[in-house]
Tab-separated table of C-alpha atoms in Angstrom:
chain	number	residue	atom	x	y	z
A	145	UNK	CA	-8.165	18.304	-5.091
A	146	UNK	CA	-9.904	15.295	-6.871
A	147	UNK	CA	-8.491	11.846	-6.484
A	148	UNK	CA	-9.075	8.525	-6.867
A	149	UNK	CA	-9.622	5.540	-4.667
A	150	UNK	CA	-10.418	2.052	-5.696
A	151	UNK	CA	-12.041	-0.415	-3.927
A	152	UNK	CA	-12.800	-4.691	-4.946
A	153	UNK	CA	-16.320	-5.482	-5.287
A	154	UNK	CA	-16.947	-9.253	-4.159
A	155	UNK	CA	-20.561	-10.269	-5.486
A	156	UNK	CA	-21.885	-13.311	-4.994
A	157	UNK	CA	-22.465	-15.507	-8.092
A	158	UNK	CA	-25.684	-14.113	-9.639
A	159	UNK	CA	-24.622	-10.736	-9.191
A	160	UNK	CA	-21.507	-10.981	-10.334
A	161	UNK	CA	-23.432	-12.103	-13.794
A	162	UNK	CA	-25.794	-8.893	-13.690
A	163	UNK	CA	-22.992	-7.120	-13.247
A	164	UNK	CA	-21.276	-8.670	-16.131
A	165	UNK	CA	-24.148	-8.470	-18.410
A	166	UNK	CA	-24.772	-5.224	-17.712
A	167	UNK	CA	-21.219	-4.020	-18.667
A	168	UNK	CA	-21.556	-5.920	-21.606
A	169	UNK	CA	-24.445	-4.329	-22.337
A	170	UNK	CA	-23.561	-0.670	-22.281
A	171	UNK	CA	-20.806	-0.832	-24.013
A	172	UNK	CA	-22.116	-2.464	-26.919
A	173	UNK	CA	-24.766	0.242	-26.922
A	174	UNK	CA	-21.884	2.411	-26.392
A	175	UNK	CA	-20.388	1.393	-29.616
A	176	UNK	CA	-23.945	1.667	-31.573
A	177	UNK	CA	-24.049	5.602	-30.377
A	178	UNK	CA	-19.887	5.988	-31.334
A	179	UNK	CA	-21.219	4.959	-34.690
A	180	UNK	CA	-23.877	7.388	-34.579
A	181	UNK	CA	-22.050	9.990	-33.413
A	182	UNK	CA	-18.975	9.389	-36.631
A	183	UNK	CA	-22.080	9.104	-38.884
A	184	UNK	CA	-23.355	12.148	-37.840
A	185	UNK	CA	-19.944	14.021	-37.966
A	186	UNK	CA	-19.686	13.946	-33.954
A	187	UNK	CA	-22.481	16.618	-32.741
A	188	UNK	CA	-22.689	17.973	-29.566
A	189	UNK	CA	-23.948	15.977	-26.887
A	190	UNK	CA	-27.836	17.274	-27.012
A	191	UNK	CA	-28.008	16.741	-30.072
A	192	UNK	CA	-26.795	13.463	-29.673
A	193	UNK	CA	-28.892	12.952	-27.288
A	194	UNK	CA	-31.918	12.692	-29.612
A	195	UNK	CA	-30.508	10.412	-31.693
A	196	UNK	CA	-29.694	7.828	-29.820
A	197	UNK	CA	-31.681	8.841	-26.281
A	198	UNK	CA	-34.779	6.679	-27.094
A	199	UNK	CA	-33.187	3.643	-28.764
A	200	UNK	CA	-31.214	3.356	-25.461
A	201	UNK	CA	-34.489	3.650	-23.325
A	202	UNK	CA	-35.996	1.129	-25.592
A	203	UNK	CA	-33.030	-1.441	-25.240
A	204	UNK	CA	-33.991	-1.266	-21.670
A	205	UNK	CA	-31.686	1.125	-19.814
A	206	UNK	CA	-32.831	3.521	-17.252
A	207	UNK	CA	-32.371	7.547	-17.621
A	208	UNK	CA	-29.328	7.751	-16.006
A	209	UNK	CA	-27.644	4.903	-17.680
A	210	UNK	CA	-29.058	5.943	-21.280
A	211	UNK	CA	-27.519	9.434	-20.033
A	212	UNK	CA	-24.280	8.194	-19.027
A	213	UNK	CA	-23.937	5.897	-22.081
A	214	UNK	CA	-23.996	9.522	-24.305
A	215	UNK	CA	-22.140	11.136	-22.311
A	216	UNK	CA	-18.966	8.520	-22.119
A	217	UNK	CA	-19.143	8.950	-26.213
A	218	UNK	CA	-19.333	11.871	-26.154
A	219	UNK	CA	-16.677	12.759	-24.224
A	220	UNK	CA	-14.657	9.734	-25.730
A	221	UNK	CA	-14.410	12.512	-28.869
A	222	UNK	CA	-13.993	15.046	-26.932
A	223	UNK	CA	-10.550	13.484	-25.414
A	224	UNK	CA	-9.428	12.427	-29.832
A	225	UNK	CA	-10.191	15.879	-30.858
A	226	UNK	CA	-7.918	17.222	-28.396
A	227	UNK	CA	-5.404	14.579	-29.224
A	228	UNK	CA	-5.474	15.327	-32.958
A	229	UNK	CA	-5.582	18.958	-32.021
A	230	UNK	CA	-2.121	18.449	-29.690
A	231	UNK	CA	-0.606	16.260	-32.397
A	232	UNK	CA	-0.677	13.371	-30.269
A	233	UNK	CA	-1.344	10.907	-33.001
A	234	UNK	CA	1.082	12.223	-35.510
A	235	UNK	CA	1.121	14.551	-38.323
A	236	UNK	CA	-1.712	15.310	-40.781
A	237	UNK	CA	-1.938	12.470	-43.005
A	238	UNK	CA	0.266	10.217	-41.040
A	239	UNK	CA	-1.041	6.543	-40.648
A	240	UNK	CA	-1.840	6.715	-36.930
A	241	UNK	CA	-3.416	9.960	-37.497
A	242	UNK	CA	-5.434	8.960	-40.415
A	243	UNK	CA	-6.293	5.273	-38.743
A	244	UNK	CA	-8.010	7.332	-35.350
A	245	UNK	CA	-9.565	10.232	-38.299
A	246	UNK	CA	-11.143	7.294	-40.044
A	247	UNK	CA	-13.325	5.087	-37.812
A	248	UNK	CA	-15.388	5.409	-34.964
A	249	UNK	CA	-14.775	5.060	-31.237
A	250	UNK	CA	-14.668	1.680	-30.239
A	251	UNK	CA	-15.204	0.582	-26.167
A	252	UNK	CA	-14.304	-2.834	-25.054
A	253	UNK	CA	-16.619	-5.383	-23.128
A	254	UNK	CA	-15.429	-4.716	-20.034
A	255	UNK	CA	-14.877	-1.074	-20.482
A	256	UNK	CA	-15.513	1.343	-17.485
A	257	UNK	CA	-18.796	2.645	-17.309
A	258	UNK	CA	-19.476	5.478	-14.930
A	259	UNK	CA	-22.556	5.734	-12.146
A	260	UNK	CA	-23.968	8.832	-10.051
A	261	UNK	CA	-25.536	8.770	-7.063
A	262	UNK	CA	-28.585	7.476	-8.689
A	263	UNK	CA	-27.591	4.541	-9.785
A	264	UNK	CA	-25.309	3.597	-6.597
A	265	UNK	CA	-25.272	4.113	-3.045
A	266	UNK	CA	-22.637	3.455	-0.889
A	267	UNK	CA	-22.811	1.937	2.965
A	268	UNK	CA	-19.856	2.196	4.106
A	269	UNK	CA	-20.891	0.586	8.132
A	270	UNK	CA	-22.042	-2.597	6.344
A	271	UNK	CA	-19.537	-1.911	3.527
A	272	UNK	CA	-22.120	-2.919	0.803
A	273	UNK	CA	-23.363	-0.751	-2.298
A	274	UNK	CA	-26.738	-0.887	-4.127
A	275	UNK	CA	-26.090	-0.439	-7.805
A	276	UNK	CA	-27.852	-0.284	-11.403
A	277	UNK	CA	-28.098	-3.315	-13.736
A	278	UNK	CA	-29.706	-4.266	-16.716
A	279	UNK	CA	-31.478	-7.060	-14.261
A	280	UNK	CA	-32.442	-4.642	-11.908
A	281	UNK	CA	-31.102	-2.490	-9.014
A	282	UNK	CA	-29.219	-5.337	-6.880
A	283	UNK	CA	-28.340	-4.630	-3.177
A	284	UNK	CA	-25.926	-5.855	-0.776
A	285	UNK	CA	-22.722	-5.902	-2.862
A	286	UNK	CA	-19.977	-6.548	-0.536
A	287	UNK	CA	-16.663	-4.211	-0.938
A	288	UNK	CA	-13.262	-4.873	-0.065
A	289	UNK	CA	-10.463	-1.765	0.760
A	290	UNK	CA	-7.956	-0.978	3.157
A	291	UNK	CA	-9.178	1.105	6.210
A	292	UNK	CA	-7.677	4.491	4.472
A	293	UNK	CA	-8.996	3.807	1.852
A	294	UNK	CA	-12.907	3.339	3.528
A	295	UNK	CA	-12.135	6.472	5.698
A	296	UNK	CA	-11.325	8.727	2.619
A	297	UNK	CA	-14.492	7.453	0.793
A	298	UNK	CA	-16.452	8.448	3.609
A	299	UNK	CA	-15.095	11.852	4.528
A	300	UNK	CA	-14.385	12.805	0.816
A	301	UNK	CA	-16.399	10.918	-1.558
A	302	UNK	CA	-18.287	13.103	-4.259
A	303	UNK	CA	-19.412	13.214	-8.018
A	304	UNK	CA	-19.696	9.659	-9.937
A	305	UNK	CA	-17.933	5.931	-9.517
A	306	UNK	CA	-17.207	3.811	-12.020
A	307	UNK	CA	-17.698	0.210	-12.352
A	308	UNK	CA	-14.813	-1.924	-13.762
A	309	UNK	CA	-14.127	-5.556	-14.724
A	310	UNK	CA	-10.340	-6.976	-14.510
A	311	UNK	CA	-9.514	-10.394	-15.171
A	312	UNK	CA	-12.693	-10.952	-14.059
A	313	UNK	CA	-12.784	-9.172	-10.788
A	314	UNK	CA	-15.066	-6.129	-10.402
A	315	UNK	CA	-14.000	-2.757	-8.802
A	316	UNK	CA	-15.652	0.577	-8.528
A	317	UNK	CA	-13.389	3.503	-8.785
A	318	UNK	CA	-14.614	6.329	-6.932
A	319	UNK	CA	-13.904	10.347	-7.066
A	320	UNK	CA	-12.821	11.898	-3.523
A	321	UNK	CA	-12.348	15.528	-3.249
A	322	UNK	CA	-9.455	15.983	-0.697
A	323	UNK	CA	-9.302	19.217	1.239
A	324	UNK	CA	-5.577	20.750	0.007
A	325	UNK	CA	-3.229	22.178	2.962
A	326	UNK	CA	-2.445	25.728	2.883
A	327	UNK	CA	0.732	26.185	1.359
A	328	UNK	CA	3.613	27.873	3.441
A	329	UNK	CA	6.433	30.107	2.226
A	330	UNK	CA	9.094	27.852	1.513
A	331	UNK	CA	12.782	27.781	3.499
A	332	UNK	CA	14.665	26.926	0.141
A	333	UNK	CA	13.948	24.656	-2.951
A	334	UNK	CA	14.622	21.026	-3.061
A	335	UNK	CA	15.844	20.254	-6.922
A	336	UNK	CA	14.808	16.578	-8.200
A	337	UNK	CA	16.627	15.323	-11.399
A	338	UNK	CA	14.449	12.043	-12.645
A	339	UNK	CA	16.143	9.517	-14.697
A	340	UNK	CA	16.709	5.939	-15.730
A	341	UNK	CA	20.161	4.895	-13.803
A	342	UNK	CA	18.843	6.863	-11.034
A	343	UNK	CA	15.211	6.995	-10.853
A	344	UNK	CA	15.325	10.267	-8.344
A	345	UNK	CA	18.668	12.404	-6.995
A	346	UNK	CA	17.551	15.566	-5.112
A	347	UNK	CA	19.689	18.406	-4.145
A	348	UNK	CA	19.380	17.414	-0.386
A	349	UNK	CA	21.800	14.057	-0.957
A	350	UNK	CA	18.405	11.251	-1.865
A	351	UNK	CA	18.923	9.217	-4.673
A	352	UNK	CA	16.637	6.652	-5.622
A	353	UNK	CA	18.459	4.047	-7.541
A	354	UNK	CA	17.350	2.571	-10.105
A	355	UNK	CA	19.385	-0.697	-10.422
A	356	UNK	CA	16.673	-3.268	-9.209
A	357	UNK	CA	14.006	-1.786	-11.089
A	358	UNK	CA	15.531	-2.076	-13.842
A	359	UNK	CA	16.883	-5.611	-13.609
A	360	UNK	CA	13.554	-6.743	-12.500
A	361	UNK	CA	11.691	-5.105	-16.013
A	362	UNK	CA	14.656	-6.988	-17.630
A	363	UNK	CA	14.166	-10.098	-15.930
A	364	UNK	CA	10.032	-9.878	-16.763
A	365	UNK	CA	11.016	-8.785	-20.312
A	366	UNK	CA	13.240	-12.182	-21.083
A	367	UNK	CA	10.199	-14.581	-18.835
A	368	UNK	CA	7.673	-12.751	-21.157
A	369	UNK	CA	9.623	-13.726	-24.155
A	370	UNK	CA	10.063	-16.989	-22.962
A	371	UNK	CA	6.316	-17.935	-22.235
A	372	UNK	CA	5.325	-16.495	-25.459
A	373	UNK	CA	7.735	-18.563	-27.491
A	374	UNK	CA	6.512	-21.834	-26.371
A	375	UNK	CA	2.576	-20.945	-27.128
A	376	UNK	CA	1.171	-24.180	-25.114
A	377	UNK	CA	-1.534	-23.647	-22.507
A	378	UNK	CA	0.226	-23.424	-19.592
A	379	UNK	CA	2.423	-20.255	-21.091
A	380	UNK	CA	-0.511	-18.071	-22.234
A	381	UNK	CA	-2.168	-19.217	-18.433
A	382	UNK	CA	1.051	-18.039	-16.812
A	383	UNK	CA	1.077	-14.515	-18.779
A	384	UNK	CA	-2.522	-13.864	-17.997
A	385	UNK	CA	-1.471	-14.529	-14.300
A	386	UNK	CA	1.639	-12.329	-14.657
A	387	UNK	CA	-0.050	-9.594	-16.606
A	388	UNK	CA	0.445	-5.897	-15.192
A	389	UNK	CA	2.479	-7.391	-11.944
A	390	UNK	CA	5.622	-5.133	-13.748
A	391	UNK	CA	3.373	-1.495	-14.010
A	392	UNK	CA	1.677	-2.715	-10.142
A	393	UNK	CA	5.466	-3.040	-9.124
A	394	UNK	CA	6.411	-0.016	-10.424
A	395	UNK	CA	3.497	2.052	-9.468
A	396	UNK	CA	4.445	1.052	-5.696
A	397	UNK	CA	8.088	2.092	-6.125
A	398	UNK	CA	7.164	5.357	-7.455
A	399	UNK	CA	4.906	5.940	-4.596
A	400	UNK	CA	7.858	5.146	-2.477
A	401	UNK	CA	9.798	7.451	-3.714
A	402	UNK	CA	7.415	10.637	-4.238
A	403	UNK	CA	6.267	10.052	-0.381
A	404	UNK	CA	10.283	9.760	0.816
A	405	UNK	CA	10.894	13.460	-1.235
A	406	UNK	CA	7.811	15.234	-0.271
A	407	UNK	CA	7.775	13.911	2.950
A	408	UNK	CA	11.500	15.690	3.196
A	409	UNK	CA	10.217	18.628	1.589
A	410	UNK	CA	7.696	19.153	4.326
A	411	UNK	CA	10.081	18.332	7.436
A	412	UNK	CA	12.440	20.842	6.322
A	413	UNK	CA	9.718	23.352	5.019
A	414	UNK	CA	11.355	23.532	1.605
A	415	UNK	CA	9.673	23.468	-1.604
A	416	UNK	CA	9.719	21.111	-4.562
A	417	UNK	CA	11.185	21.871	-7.927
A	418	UNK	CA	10.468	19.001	-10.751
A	419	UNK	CA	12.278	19.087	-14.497
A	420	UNK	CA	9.089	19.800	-16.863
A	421	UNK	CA	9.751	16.641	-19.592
A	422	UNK	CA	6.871	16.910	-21.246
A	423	UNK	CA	7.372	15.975	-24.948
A	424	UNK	CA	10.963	13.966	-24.142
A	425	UNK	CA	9.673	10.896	-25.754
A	426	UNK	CA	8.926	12.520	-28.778
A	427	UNK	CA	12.495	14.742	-28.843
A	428	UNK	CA	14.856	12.076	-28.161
A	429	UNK	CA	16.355	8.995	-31.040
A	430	UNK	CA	17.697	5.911	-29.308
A	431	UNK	CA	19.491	3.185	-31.086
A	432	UNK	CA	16.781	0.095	-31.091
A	433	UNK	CA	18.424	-1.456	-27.740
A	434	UNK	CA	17.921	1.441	-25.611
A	435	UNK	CA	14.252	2.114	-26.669
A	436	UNK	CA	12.800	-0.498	-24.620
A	437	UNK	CA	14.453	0.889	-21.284
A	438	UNK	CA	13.560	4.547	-22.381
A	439	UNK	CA	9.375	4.034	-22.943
A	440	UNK	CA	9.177	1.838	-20.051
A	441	UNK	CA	10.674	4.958	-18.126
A	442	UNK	CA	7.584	5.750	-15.838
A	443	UNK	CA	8.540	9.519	-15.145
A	444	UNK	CA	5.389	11.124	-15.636
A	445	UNK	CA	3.786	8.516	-13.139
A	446	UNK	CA	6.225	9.830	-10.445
A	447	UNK	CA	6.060	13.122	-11.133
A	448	UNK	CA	1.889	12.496	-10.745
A	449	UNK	CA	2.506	11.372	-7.106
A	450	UNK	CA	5.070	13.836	-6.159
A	451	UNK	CA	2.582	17.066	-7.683
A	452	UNK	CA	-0.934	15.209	-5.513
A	453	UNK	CA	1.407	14.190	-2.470
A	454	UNK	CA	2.919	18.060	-2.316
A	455	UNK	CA	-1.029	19.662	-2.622
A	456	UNK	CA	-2.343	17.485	0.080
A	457	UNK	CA	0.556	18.402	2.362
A	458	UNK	CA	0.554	22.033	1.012
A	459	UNK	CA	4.817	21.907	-0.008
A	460	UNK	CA	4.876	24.508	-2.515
A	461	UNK	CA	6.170	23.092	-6.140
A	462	UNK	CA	7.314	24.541	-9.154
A	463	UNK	CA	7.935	22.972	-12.685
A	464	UNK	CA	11.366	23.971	-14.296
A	465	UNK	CA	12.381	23.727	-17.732
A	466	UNK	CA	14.921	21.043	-17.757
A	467	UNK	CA	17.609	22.199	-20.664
A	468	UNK	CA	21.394	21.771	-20.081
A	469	UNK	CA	21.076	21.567	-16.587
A	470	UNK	CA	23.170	18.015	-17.015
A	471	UNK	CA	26.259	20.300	-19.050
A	472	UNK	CA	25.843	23.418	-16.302
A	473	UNK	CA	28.232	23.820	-13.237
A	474	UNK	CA	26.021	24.450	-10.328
A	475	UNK	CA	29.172	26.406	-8.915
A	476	UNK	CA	30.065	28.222	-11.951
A	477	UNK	CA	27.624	28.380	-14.388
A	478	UNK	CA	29.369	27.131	-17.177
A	479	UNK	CA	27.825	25.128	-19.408
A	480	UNK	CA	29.656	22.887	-21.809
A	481	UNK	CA	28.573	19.390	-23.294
A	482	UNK	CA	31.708	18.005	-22.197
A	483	UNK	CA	31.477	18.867	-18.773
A	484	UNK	CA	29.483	15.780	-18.263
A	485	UNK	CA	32.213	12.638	-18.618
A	486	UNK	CA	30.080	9.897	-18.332
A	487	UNK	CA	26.759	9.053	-16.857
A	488	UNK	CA	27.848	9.559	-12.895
A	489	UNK	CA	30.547	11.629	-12.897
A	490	UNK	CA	30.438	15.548	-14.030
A	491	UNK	CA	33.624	17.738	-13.778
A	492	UNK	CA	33.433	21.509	-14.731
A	493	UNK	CA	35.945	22.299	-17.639
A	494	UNK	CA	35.813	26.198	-16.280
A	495	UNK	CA	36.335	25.715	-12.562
A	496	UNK	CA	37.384	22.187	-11.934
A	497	UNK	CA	34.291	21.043	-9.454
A	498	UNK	CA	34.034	16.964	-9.345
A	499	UNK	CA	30.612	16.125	-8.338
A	500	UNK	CA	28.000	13.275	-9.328
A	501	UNK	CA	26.747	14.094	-12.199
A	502	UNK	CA	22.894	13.815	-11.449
A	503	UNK	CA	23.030	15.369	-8.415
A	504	UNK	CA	24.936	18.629	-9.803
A	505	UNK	CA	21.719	18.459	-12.057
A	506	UNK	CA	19.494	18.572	-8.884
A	507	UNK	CA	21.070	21.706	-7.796
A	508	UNK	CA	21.058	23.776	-11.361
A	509	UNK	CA	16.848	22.555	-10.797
A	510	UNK	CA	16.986	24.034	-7.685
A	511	UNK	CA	18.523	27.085	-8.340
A	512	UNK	CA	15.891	27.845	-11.613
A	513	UNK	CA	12.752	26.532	-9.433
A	514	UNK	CA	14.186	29.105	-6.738
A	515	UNK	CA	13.734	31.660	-9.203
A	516	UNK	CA	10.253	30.725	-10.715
A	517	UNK	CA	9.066	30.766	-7.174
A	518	UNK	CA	10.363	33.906	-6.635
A	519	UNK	CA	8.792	35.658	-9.579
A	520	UNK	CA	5.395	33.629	-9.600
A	521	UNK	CA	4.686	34.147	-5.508
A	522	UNK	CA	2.689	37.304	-4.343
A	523	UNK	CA	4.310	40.569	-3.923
A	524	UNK	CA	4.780	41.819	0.005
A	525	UNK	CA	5.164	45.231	-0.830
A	526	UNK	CA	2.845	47.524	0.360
A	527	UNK	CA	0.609	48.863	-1.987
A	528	UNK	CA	1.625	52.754	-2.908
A	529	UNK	CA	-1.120	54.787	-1.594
């Protein structure tokens, strides 16, 4: 299982300005072979190769670099086409669609630009990395991560890093494949029902609430508004300062949460079943007050962590398709819009069961992830001689 780790790069003053240069560098370079690559209708990558292969060599990058650059285009296409393919940018002929169709790739200054083992080696005793620049290979580059973090890059690391700048702070982010556990036959499902009021219910009686998260986007939403308003100095400093604190806040909460379930999952030696929303965003019409709340709803984030957390700890998980399991009875079976009152409270027209409405949900998403378990796991029969 591939993930990621991240670690804070803390050069001193020179190369901190090779390093900058040298991300300035590619990705302008990067941007000359996007062109290119839209003027030549987007060919494959060895073709593209040798256009734009010795121009880069001549503008003074090394192989690997010049490699890397065409590559990062390349695939940069790769990832539209499939988007346009999907749908993901609207409809033929729609504006977004037709604004992506109708320009090339562009990469930002500071864009990410990937190294192999090449162009950067690691020492994790001394915790220092040599690495590629424009200026020359430069050595010595103190890192900075937490003591997980330097064990898993030195048991797991593998395949390429790439170099970042952030507000002006450099980080390399580095691929780790992690070993998965052997999954065990599970003792029951565990049902999670995600959601806005309540950011996780499962079936076993844990609800995440979802109260102070969303008071504190609120509260960031109106100081956001405020600072931009007054457009003086000190504003625009204080939003740079404040600038992805809200997705850093929430990213820790939903790690909270997807450790708490799976962690439960594995205790009991139960298996996870997660609602499948792929596509909500797209399905559902809010009124204009709601819409806010809704896209800031971080759902696929947590179900991210809860899917990597299970395979490392080897709790089997299934994906479940998520329709009317709000209106069903988990008793009964009935479903019926009306069943569900309000937003808490859910009480079967057919049989009369009061229960909370999100975690009746939870058990309908157990029951169905039972059942895709059952039919997706490996026969025991013997085989019929």
């Amino acid at each position: 299982m591939k993930i990621v780790t991240q670690v804070k790069l803390l050069p001193e003053a020179g190369q901190a300005c090779a390093l900058r240069s040298t991300l300035r560098t590619v990705n302008e370079l990067a941007n000359w072979v996007a062109d290119v690559a839209f003027a030549h209708d987007v060919p494959r990558e060895y073709e593209l190769r040798k256009h734009t292969y010795a121009h880069l060599k001549a503008q003074g990058l090394g192989a690997q670099a010049a490699q890397h650059v065409i590559k990062k285009v390349r695939d940069a296409y790769t990832t539209l086409q499939a988007n346009l393919r999907a749908g993901n940018l609207g409809k033929p002929g729609s504006k977004r669609r037709i604004k992506a169709e109708s320009k090339p790739i562009a990469f930002r200054p500071q864009a990410a630009q990937p190294y192999d083992d090449r162009c950067l080696s690691w020492r994790y005793d001394q915790q220092t990395v040599s690495i590629w620049t424009t200026a020359g290979r430069i050595k010595n580059v103190r890192f900075a991560c937490s003591a997980q973090a330097l064990k898993t890059l030195r048991q797991y690391r593998k395949g390429e890093s790439d170099l970042i700048e952030r507000d002006g702070i450099f980080y390399l982010v580095a691929v780790c494949e992690v070993p998965e556990a052997a999954q065990y036959e599970p003792d029951g499902i565990i049902g999670v029902d995600l959601g806005i009021v309540n950011i996780a219910t499962s079936s076993t009686g844990y609800q995440a609430a979802g109260r102070r998260l969303n008071r504190y986007r609120g509260r960031q939403l109106a100081l956001r508004s405020k600072l931009q308003k007054k457009r003086t100095k000190s504003a625009k400093r204080r939003l740079k300062e404040r600038r992805r604190r809200e997705a850093r806040h929430v990213k820790n909460t939903n790690h909270v949460i997807a450790k708490t379930i799976v962690t439960e999952a594995e205790r009991t030696s139960a298996g996870i079943a997660l609602e499948d929303l792929k596509g909500i965003r797209q399905r559902v019409r809010l009124r204009k007050p709601q819409r806010v709340t809704f896209h800031s709803w971080a759902f696929a984030q947590l179900s991210d962590f809860i899917v990597y957390k299970a395979r490392r700890a080897g709790v089997p998980l299934v994906h479940v398709d998520p329709a009317y399991t709000s209106q069903m009875c988990c008793e009964c079976g009935y479903t019926d819009k009306r069943n569900r009152v309000d937003q808490g409270l859910f009480i079967c027209r057919n049989c009369g069961v009061v229960a909370h409405a999100d975690r009746n949900a939870a058990h309908n998403i157990a029951a169905r992830g039972a059942v895709v378990w059952t039919a997706g796991r490996e026969s025991r029969v013997p085989a019929i001689p």
